[in-house]
XYZ file of C-alpha atoms in Angstrom:
644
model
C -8.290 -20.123 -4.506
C -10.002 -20.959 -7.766
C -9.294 -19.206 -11.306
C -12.509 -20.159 -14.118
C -12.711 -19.395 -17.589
C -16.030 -18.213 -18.666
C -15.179 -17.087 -22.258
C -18.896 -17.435 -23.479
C -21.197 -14.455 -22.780
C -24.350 -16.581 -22.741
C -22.802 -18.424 -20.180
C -21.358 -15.931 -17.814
C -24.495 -14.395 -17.535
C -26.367 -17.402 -16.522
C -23.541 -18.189 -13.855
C -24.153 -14.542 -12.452
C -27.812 -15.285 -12.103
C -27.545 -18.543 -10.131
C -25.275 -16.304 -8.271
C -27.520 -13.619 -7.364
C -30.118 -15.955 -7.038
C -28.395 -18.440 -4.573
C -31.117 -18.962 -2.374
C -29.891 -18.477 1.663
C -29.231 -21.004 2.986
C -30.270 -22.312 6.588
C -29.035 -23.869 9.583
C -30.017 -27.081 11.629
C -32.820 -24.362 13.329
C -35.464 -23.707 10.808
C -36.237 -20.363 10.327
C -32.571 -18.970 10.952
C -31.348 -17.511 7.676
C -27.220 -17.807 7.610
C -26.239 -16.756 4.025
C -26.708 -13.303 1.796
C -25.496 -12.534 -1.372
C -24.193 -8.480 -2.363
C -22.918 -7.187 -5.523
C -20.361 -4.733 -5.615
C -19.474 -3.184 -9.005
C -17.293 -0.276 -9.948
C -17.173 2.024 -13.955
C -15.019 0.372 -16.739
C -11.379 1.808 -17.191
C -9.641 2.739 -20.209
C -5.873 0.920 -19.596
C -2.278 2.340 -20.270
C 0.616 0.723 -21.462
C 3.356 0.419 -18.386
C 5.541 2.682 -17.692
C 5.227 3.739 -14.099
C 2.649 3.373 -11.130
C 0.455 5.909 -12.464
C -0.260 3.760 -15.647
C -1.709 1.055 -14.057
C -5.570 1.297 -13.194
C -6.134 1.059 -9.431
C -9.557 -0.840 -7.959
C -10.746 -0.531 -4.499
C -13.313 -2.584 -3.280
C -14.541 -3.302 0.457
C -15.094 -6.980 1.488
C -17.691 -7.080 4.593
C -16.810 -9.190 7.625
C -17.997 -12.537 7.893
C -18.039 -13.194 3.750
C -17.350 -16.912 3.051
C -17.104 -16.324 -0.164
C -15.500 -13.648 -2.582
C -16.112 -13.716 -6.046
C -14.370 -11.470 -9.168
C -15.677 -11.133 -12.546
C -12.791 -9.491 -14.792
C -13.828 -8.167 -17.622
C -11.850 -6.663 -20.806
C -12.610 -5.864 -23.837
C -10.483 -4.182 -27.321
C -11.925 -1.880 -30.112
C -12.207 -3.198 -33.167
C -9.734 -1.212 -35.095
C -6.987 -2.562 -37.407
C -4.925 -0.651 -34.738
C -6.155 -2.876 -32.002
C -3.871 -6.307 -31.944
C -3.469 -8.664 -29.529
C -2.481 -7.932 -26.050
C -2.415 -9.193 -22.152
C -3.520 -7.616 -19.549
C -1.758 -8.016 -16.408
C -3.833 -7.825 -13.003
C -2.630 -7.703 -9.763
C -4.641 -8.204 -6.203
C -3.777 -7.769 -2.696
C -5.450 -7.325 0.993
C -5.309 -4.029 2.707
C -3.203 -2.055 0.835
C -2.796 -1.097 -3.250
C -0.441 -4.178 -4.787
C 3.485 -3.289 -5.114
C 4.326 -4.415 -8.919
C 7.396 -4.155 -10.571
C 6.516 -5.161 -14.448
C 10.242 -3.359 -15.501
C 12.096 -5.235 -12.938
C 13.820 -2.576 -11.703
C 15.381 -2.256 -8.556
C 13.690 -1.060 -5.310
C 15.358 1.200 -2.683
C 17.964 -0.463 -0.356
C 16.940 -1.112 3.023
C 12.986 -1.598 1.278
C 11.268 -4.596 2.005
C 8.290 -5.989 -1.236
C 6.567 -8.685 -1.259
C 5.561 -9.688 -4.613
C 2.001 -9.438 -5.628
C -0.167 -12.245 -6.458
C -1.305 -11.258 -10.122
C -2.586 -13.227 -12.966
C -3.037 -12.348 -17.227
C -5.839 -12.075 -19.063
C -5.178 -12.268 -22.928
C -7.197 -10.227 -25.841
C -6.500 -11.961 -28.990
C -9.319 -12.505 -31.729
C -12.067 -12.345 -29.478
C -12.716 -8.634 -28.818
C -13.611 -9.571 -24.943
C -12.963 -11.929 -22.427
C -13.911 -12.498 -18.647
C -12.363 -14.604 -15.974
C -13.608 -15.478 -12.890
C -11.621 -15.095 -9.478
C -12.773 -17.333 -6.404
C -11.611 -17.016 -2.775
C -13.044 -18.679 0.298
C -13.066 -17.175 3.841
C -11.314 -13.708 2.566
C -10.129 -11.339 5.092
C -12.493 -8.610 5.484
C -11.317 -4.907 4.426
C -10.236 -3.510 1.861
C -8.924 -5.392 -1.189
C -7.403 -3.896 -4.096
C -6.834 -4.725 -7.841
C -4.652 -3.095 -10.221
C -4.630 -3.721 -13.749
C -1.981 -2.299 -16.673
C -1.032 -3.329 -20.333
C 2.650 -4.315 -21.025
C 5.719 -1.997 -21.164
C 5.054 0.912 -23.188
C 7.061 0.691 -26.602
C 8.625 4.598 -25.889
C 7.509 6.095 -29.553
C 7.015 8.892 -30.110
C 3.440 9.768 -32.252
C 1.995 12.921 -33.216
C -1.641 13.738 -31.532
C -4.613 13.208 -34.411
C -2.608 11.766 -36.589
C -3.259 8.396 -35.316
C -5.857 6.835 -33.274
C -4.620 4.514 -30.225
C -6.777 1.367 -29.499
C -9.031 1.668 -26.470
C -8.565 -1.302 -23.934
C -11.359 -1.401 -21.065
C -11.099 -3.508 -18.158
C -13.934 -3.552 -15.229
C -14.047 -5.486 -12.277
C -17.245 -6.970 -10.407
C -17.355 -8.331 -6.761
C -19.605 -10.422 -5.552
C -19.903 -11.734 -1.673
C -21.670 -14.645 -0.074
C -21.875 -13.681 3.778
C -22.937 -15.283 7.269
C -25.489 -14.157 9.479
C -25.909 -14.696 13.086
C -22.466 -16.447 13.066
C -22.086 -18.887 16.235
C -19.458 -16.763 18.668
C -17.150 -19.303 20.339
C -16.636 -17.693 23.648
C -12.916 -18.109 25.717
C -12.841 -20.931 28.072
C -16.351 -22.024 26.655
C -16.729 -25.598 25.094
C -19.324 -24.970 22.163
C -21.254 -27.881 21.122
C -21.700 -28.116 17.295
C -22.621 -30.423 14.145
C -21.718 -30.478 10.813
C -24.703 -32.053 8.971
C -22.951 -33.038 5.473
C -19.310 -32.779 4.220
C -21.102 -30.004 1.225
C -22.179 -27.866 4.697
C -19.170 -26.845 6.409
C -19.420 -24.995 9.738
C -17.990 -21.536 10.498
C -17.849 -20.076 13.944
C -15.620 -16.924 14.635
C -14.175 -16.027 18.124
C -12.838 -12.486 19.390
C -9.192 -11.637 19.842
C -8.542 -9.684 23.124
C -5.887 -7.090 23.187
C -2.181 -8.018 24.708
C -3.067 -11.276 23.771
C 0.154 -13.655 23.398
C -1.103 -17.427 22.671
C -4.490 -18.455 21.839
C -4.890 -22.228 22.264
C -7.723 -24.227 19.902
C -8.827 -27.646 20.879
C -11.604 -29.722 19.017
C -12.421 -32.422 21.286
C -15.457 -34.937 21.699
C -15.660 -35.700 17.932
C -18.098 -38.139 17.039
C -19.570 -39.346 13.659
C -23.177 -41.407 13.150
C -22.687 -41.889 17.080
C -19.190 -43.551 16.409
C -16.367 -42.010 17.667
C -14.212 -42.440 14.512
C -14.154 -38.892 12.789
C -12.196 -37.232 10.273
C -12.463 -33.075 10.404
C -9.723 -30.295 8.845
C -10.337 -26.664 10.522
C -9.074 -24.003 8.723
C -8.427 -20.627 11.347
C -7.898 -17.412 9.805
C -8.597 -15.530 6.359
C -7.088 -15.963 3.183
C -4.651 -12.821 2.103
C -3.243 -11.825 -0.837
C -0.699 -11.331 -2.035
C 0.552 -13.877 1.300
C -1.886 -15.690 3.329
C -0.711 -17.589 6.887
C -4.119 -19.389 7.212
C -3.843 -22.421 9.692
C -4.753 -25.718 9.530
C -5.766 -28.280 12.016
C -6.195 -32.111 10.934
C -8.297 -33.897 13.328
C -9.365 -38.189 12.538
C -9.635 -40.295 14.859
C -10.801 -40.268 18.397
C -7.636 -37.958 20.035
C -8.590 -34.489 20.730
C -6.684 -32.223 18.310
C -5.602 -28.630 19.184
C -3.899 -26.155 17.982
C -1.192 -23.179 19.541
C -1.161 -19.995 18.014
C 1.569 -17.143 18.878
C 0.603 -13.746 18.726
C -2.819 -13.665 17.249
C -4.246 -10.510 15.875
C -5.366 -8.290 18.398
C -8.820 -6.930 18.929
C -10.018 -8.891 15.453
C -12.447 -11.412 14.824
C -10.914 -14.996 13.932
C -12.588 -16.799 11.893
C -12.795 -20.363 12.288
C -14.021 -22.848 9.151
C -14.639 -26.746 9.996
C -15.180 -29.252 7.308
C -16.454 -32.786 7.212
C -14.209 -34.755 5.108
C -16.134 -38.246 5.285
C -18.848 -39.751 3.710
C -21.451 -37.608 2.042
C -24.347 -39.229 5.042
C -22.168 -38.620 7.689
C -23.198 -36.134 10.639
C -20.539 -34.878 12.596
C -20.853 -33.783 16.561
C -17.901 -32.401 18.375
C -16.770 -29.934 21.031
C -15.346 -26.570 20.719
C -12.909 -24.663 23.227
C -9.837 -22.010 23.251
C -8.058 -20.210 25.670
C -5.823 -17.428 25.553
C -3.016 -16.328 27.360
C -2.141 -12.990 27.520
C 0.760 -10.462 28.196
C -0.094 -7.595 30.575
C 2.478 -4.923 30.124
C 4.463 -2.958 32.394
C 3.673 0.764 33.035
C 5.796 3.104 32.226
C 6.473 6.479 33.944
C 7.245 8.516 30.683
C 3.860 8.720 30.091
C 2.468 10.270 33.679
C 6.209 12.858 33.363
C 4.517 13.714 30.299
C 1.048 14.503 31.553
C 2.804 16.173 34.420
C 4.259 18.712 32.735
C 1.182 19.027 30.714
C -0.241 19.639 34.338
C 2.503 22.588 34.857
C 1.773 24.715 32.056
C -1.989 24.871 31.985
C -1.432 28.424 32.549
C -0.420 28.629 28.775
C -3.366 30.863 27.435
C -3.553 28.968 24.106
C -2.211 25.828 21.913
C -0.940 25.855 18.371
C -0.372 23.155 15.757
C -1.813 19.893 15.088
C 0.657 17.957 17.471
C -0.333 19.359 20.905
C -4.555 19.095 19.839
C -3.825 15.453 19.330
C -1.614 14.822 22.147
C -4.622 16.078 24.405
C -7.147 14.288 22.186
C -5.084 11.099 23.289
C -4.571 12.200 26.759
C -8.335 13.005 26.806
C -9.057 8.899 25.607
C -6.139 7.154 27.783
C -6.669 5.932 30.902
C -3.605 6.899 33.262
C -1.646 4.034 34.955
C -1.718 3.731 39.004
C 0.751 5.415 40.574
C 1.700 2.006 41.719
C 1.676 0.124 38.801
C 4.299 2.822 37.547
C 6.288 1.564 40.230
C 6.541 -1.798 39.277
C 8.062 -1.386 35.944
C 11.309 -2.869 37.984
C 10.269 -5.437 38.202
C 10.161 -7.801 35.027
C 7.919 -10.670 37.449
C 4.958 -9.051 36.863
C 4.303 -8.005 33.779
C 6.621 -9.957 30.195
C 6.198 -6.741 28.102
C 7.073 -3.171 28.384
C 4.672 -0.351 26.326
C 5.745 3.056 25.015
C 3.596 5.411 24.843
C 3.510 6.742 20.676
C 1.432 10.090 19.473
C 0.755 10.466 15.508
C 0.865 13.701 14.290
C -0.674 14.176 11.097
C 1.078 16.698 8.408
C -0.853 16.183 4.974
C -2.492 13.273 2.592
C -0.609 9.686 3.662
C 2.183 11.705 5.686
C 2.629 11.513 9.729
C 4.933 11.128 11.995
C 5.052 9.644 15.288
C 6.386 10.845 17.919
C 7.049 8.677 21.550
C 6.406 10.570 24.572
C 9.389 11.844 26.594
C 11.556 10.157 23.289
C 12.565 9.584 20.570
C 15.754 7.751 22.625
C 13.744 4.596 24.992
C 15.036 1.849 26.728
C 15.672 -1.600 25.709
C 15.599 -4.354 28.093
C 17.078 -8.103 27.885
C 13.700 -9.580 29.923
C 11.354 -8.703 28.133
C 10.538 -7.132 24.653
C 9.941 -3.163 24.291
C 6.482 -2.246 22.359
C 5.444 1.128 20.722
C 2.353 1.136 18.283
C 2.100 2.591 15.356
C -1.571 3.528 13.935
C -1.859 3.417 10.244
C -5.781 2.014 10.337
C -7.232 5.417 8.858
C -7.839 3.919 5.590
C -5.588 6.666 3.878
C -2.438 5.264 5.163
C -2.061 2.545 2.944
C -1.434 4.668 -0.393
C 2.329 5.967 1.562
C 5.125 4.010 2.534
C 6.301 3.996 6.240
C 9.755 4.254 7.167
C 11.297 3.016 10.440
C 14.698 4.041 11.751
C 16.560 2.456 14.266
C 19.774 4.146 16.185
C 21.694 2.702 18.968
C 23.280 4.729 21.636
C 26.984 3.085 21.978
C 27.582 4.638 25.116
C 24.402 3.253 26.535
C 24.959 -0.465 25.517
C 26.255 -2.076 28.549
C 27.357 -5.282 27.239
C 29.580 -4.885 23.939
C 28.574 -7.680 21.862
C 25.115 -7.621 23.003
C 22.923 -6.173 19.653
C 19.296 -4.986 19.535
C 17.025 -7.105 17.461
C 13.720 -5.252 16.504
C 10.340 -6.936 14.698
C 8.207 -4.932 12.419
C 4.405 -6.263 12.387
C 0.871 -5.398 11.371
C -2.249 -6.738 13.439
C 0.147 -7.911 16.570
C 3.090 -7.737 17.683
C 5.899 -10.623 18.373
C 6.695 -11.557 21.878
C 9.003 -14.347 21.689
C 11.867 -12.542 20.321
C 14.112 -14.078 23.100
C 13.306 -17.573 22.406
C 12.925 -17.524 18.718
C 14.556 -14.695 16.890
C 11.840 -15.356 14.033
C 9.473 -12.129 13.340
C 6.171 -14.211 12.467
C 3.100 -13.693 14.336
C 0.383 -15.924 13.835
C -0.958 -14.551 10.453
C 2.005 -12.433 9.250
C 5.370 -12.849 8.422
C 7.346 -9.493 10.188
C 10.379 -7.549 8.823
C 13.553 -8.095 10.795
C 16.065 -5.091 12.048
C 19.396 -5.561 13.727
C 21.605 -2.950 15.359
C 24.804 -3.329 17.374
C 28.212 -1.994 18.093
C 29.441 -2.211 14.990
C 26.270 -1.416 12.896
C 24.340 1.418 15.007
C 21.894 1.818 12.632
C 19.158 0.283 10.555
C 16.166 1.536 8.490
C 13.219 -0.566 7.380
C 11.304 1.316 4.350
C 7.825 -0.472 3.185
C 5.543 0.579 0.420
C 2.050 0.895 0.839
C 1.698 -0.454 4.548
C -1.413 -2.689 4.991
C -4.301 -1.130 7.000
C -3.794 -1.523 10.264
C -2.160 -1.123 14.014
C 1.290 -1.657 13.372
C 3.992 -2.612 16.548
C 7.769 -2.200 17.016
C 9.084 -5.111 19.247
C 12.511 -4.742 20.372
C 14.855 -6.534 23.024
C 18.263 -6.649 23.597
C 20.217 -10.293 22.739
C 23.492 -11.379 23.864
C 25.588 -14.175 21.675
C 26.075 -16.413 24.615
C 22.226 -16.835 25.368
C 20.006 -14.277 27.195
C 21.893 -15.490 30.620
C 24.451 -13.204 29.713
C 22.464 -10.125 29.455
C 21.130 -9.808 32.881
C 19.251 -7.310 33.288
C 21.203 -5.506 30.467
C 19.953 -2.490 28.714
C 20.407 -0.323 25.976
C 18.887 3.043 24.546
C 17.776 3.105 21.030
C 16.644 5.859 18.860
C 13.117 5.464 16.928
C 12.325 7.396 13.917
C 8.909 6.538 12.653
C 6.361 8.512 9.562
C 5.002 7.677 6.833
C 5.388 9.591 3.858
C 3.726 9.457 0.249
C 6.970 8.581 -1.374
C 10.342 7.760 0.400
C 12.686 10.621 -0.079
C 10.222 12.402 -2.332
C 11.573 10.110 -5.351
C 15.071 11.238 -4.956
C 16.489 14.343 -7.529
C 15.181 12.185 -10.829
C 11.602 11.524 -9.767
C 9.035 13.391 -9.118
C 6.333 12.128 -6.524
C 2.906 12.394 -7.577
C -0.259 12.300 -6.079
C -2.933 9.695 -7.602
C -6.847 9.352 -6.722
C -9.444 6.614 -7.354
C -13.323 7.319 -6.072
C -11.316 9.344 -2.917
C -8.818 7.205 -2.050
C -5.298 9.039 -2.304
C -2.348 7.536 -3.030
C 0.950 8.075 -4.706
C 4.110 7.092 -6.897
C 6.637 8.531 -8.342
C 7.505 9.546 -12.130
C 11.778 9.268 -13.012
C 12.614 11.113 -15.353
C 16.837 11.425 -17.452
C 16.456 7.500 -17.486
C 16.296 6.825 -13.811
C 14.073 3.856 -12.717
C 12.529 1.970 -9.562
C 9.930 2.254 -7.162
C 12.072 5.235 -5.690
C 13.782 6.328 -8.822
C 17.321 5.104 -7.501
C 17.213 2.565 -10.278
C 20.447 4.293 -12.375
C 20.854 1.374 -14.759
C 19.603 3.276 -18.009
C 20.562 6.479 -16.305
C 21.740 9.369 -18.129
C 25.098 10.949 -16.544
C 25.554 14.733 -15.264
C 27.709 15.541 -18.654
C 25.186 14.176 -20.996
C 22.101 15.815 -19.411
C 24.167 19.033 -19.365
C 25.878 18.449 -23.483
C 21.812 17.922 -24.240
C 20.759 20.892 -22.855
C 23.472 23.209 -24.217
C 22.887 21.627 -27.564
C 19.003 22.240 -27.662
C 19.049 25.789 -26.145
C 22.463 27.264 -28.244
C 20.838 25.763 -31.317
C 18.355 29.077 -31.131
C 21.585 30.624 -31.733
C 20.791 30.227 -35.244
C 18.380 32.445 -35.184
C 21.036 35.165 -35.343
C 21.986 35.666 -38.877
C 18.492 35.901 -39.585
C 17.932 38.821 -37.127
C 21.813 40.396 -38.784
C 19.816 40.154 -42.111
C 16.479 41.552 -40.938
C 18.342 44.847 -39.081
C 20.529 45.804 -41.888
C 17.244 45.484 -44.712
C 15.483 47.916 -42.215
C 13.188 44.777 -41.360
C 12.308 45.530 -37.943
C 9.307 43.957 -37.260
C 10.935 40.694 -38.115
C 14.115 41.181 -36.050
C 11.727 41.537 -32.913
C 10.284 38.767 -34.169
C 13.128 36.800 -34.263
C 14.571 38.077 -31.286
C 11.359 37.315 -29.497
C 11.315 33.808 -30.588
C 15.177 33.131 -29.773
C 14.746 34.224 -26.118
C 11.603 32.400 -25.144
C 12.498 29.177 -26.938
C 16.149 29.122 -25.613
C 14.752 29.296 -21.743
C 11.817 27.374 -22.749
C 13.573 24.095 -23.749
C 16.259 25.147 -20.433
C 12.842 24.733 -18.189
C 11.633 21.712 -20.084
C 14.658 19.197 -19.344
C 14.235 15.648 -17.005
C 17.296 15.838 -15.554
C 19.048 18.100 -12.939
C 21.000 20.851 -15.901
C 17.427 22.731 -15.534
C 17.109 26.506 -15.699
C 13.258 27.957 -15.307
C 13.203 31.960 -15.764
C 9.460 32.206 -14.736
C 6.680 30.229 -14.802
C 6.810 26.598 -16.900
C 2.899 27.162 -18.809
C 4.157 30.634 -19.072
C 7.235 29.794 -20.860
C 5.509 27.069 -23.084
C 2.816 29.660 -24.280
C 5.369 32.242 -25.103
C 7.538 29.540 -27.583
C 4.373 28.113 -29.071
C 3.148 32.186 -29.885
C 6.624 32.643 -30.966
C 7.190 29.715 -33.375
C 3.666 30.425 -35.239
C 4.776 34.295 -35.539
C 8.302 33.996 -37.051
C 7.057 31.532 -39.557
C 4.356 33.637 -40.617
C 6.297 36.838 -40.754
C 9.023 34.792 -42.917
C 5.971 33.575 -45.185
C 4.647 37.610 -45.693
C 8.235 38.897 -45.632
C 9.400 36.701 -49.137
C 6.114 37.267 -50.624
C 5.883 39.629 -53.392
C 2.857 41.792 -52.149
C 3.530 45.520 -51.528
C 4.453 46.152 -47.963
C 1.472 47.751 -46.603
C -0.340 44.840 -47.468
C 2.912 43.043 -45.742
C 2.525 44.801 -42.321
C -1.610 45.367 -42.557
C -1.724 41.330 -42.467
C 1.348 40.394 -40.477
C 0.273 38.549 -37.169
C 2.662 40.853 -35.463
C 1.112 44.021 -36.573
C -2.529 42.396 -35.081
C-alpha cells in the first residue's frame, strides 16, 4: 500500500487526468485490450465530532473483480470562520464490512472478538483543504468501506443560534484500473506464459472449487533471455483491510518453486500476480500449474428425516411464517443425498468431513437466525471435523454483529477430559483442526472456541461480520493425542443469529438504526455515562442512587411552584393558579420521561410531554408578566395567552 500527499490543487488535478487518461494497455497479442479505468465518486459530508458510531460518516463503495489497482482521493476541507481552527480528521477503511473503531478506548463486550481498523489522519490547519491519496494493488473485490469522524466531542453545552459551529466536509473518490480477458489458469493445466519487462507484471486468476481443502501452486520451467537463471516473486490473493493474508512465493534460480495452501476460499476467484524482478531487458518464460485436493463430505441423515416428515404432512392445507417458505425454498434448491451415501456416514474412510444441514430465517433489517435441521443439539466426532454454514453474503448482513453460542451436553461426552474445539471462519472453513489446533485458513485468521467438562459453554460475538459464507468447524480433542478419542463423540448445542446490536445495547444504550445511499446498519447510543461498543463500558458510569437523587431533585424542584399557586388562590387569581398548576404537572413528568438512565417514569407520549412543558413555561411567564403589571384587569385577561 502507498499513502501520497498531493497538497497542491493544480497538481492533483493533473494527476487525476493522467489517471483517467491512462491509455489501456495491451498484451503480447496486438489488438487485445487488458486494462480500463472507472471512476467512482460519492456527495461531500458534513463531519461530527466523536462521540459514538453514529458520528462518524460512513462510505460505501464497490470495487469490481479483477481491479489491479484501487485508488482514493480524500478530500477535506474547513470554513473559513474565526470559529473554524485546526483539526484532524481521522479515517478508517476496511474490506467487506463497515470498520469497527474505538476512538474513546472503551471497552468492548466480553466474549467479542475486534480487529482493529487500518485508519490514517488527515490534518486541517492553515490551509482550508487538503487531499491525500490512498493506493492499493490487487484489492479484493466487494465492498469496501470508509468511515471518517473528527476527534472526541468536547461535551459543552451551547445554545442553538447563538453560535455558529464550523462546517468540516470530507468526500471520498475511487478510482479502479481493471483487467480484461484475464488468462484463467485451469486445475491440473500447465499454462505457458511471459512476462515481457519487470514494469509489466502478469496476472492470471484461477477458480476455487467448493469443499476444497489444499490447493497446490507450482511455477516451473522458468527461463530468462533463453537462460535458465530467473528471478520471479508471485503474489496469490487480494490485499484486505483492515488484515490482509496475501501469499508470497519467491522463485530464482532454476528449481521449480511451489506453493501449499490450506483451505482456500471456496467458490472465489484467486487471483494470482507474477513479477519480474531482473533486469529492465529481461523476458521471462515459465510454466504454470495447481492442483487441488478436496474434502468430500459425509451425508447426513438429518437432512432426508427432515424432508420426510415434510413428506408426512403435505396434507397441511396451508404454511405460515417466514421459516417454513424458506425451508421449502431450500428444499426446493438442494439436491437430496443417495439413500446410500446416507449410509455411509459410519464410516469416516470415505469421506474427512461431516456437513450439517443450516436454514436462515430472516426476522427484520441485519437480524436472522439459523436454525440446523433436526437441531440445534448435533454430533461431534474425533475423525473428522463437523461443518454447518452460515450465509451472511446478502450484502445487508454486514451492518449487525453475529453471535455464536456453543453448549456441551456433559452427559453426552464420552471421554471426560476430552473438550470440543470449534473454528469460526469467513470464505472457508478449517479442516485441520486435529493436526493443528490453529483457526487460519488460507486468507483469514479464524476465531477460536473451546468447551469442555468444566467450561460447557462458550460464545463468540463479532461486530459487523464481513460479507460472506461463514462455517462452524468443530471436532472433538483428547489431551493425550487424537488416539485416545477413538471414535469418541460428543453433542453440542449451536446457537447462531445475527442481530443489529448484541443484547440490544444492554439497559444504558439504545440501539439505533443508521442508513447511507440504502445500506442499513446500526450502533448503539449509552446514555447515564455508560460506554463501549455494547454500552457495558461502566467506567464513567453513573450509579442507581445518583440517577435516582437526580431525578427526584429535577422533578420535586417544580414543587416550588406551590407557594405561587397558595398566593394566586387566596388573591382570587384563578387563571394563574391553573396556570401554575398546569405548568407544575407537565414539567414534573416531563423531566421524569426525559432522564438517560433507568429512574425513568413516562405518563404518555415523550413529544407529547415535551410540547405540553414548552406551552407551559411560555404561559406562566407571560401570565406573571400581565399579572404585576399595572393595567386594569380586563385589559389583564383580554390579552393573557391563557384567555386566547
Amino acid at each position: 500500500m502507498v499513502r501520497a500527499a498531493a497538497p497542491a490543487l493544480g497538481l492533483l488535478l493533473l494527476r487525476l487526468l493522467q489517471l483517467l487518461s491512462l491509455p489501456a494497455a495491451r498484451s503480447g497479442r496486438p489488438g487485445d485490450l487488458l486494462y480500463i479505468s472507472e471512476y467512482f465518486s460519492q456527495s461531500a459530508q458534513k463531519l461530527s465530532f466523536y462521540s459514538w458510531y453514529g458520528n462518524a460518516k460512513l462510505f460505501r463503495f464497490q470495487v469490481p473483480e479483477d481491479t489491479v489497482l484501487l485508488r482514493w482521493l480524500l478530500q477535506a476541507s474547513k470554513g473559513k470562520g474565526p470559529e473554524c481552527t485546526s483539526t484532524e480528521i481521522t479515517i478508517h477503511f476496511s474490506h467487506g464490512a463497515p470498520p469497527v473503531i474505538n476512538p474513546l478506548g472503551t471497552r468492548f463486550p466480553s466474549n467479542a472478538t475486534v480487529r482493529p481498523s487500518y485508519n490514517l489522519t488527515m490534518t486541517l490547519s492553515v490551509t482550508l483543504q487538503n487531499s491525500i491519496f490512498v493506493n492499493i494493488t490487487t484489492p479484493a473485490a466487494g465492498d469496501w468501506f470508509i468511515a471518517a469522524h473528527l476527534p472526541q466531542a468536547a461535551g459543552k453545552i451551547e445554545v442553538k443560534g447563538f453560535s455558529t459551529p464550523c462546517a468540516y466536509i470530507f468526500q471520498p473518490d475511487m478510482f479502479v484500473l481493471r483487467l480484461v480477458d484475464v488468462p484463467v489458469l485451469q486445475p491440473d493445466t500447465p499454462l505457458q506464459q511471459t512476462i515481457a519487462s519487470p514494469a509489466r507484471p502478469l496476472h492470471v486468476k484461477i477458480f476455487i472449487p467448493e469443499y476444497t481443502a489444499t490447493m497446490q501452486f507450482t511455477l516451473r520451467s522458468c527461463v530468462v533471455n533463453s537462460t535458465k537463471a530467473c528471478a520471479i516473486r508471485v503474489m496469490l490473493g487480494s490485499i484486505m483491510l483492515p488484515q490482509s493474508f496475501q501469499k508470497t512465493l519467491s522463485c530464482k534460480g532454476t528449481a521449480d518453486c511451489s506453493l501449499v495452501l490450506h483451505s482456500p476460499p471456496w467458490e472465489k476467484w484467486l487471483q494470482i500476480m507474477a513479477e519480474n524482478l531482473g533486469t529492465a531487458n529481461a523476458s521471462v518464460s515459465f510454466e504454470m500449474i495447481a492442483s487441488f485436493t478436496a474434502c468430500k463430505p459425509g451425508s447426513s441423515n438429518s437432512f432426508l428425516n427432515f424432508y420426510n416428515s415434510l413428506n408426512q404432512n403435505q396434507s397441511t392445507p396451508a404454511l405460515g411464517g417466514g421459516r417454513n417458505a424458506s425451508t421449502l425454498g431450500m428444499l426446493g434448491n438442494t439436491t437430496l443425498p443417495a439413500v446410500g451415501a446416507a449410509n455411509n456416514a459410519s464410516d469416516p474412510g470415505t469421506f474427512c468431513l461431516q456437513n450439517q444441514p443450516v436454514i436462515r430465517e430472516d426476522l427484520d433489517v441485519a437480524s436472522a437466525r439459523f436454525r440446523i435441521i433436526n437441531g440445534p443439539s448435533i454430533p461431534v466426532h474425533s475423525e473428522f471435523p463437523t461443518l454447518l454454514l452460515f450465509n451472511l453474503n446478502t450484502g445487508m448482513d454486514s451492518g449487525g454483529t453475529l453471535v455464536v453460542n456453543l453448549l456441551l451436553n456433559e452427559t453426552s461426552l464420552s471421554i471426560g477430559n476430552a473438550s470440543v474445539f470449534a473454528c469460526v471462519s469467513a470464505a472457508s472453513p478449517v479442516l485441520t483442526l486435529n493436526t493443528t489446533r490453529n483457526c487460519s485458513t488460507a486468507f483469514f485468521q479464524g476465531y477460536p472456541l473451546n468447551v469442555n467438562a468444566s467450561s460447557t459453554e462458550a460464545t463468540l460475538i463479532i461486530p459487523y461480520p464481513e460479507t460472506d459464507n461463514w462455517f462452524l468447524s468443530l471436532q472433538l480433542m483428547c489431551p493425550q493425542g487424537q488416539g485416545e478419542c477413538n471414535k469418541a463423540k460428543a453433542k453440542v448445542t449451536v446457537s447462531t443469529y445475527l442481530t443489529p446490536c448484541f443484547d440490544d445495547c444492554g439497559t444504558y444504550g439504545q440501539c439505533s438504526l443508521l442508513r447511507r445511499h440504502g445500506y442499513l446498519y446500526a450502533g448503539c447510543s449509552c446514555k447515564a455515562g455508560w460506554s463501549g461498543w455494547s454500552c457495558t463500558d461502566n467506567t464513567k458510569a453513573q450509579s442507581v442512587g445518583s440517577q435516582n437523587l437526580a431525578t427526584l431533585l429535577l422533578t420535586l424542584s417544580n414543587l416550588m411552584f406551590l407557594p405561587a399557586i397558595a398566593v394566586a388562590l387566596y388573591r382570587y387569581y384563578l387563571v394563574e393558579a391553573s396556570v401554575y398548576t398546569y405548568t407544575m404537572f407537565f414539567s414534573t413528568f416531563y423531566h421524569a420521561c426525559d432522564q438517560p438512565g433507568v429512574a425513568v417514569m413516562c405518563i404518555m407520549d415523550y413529544d407529547t410531554l415535551q410540547y405540553c412543558d414548552f406551552l407551559g413555561s411560555v404561559v406562566a411567564i407571560w401570565v406573571t408578566i400581565l399579572c404585576m403589571a399595572r393595567v386594569k384587569k380586563i385589559l389583564k385577561y383580554n390579552s393573557s395567552p391563557a384567555a386566547s
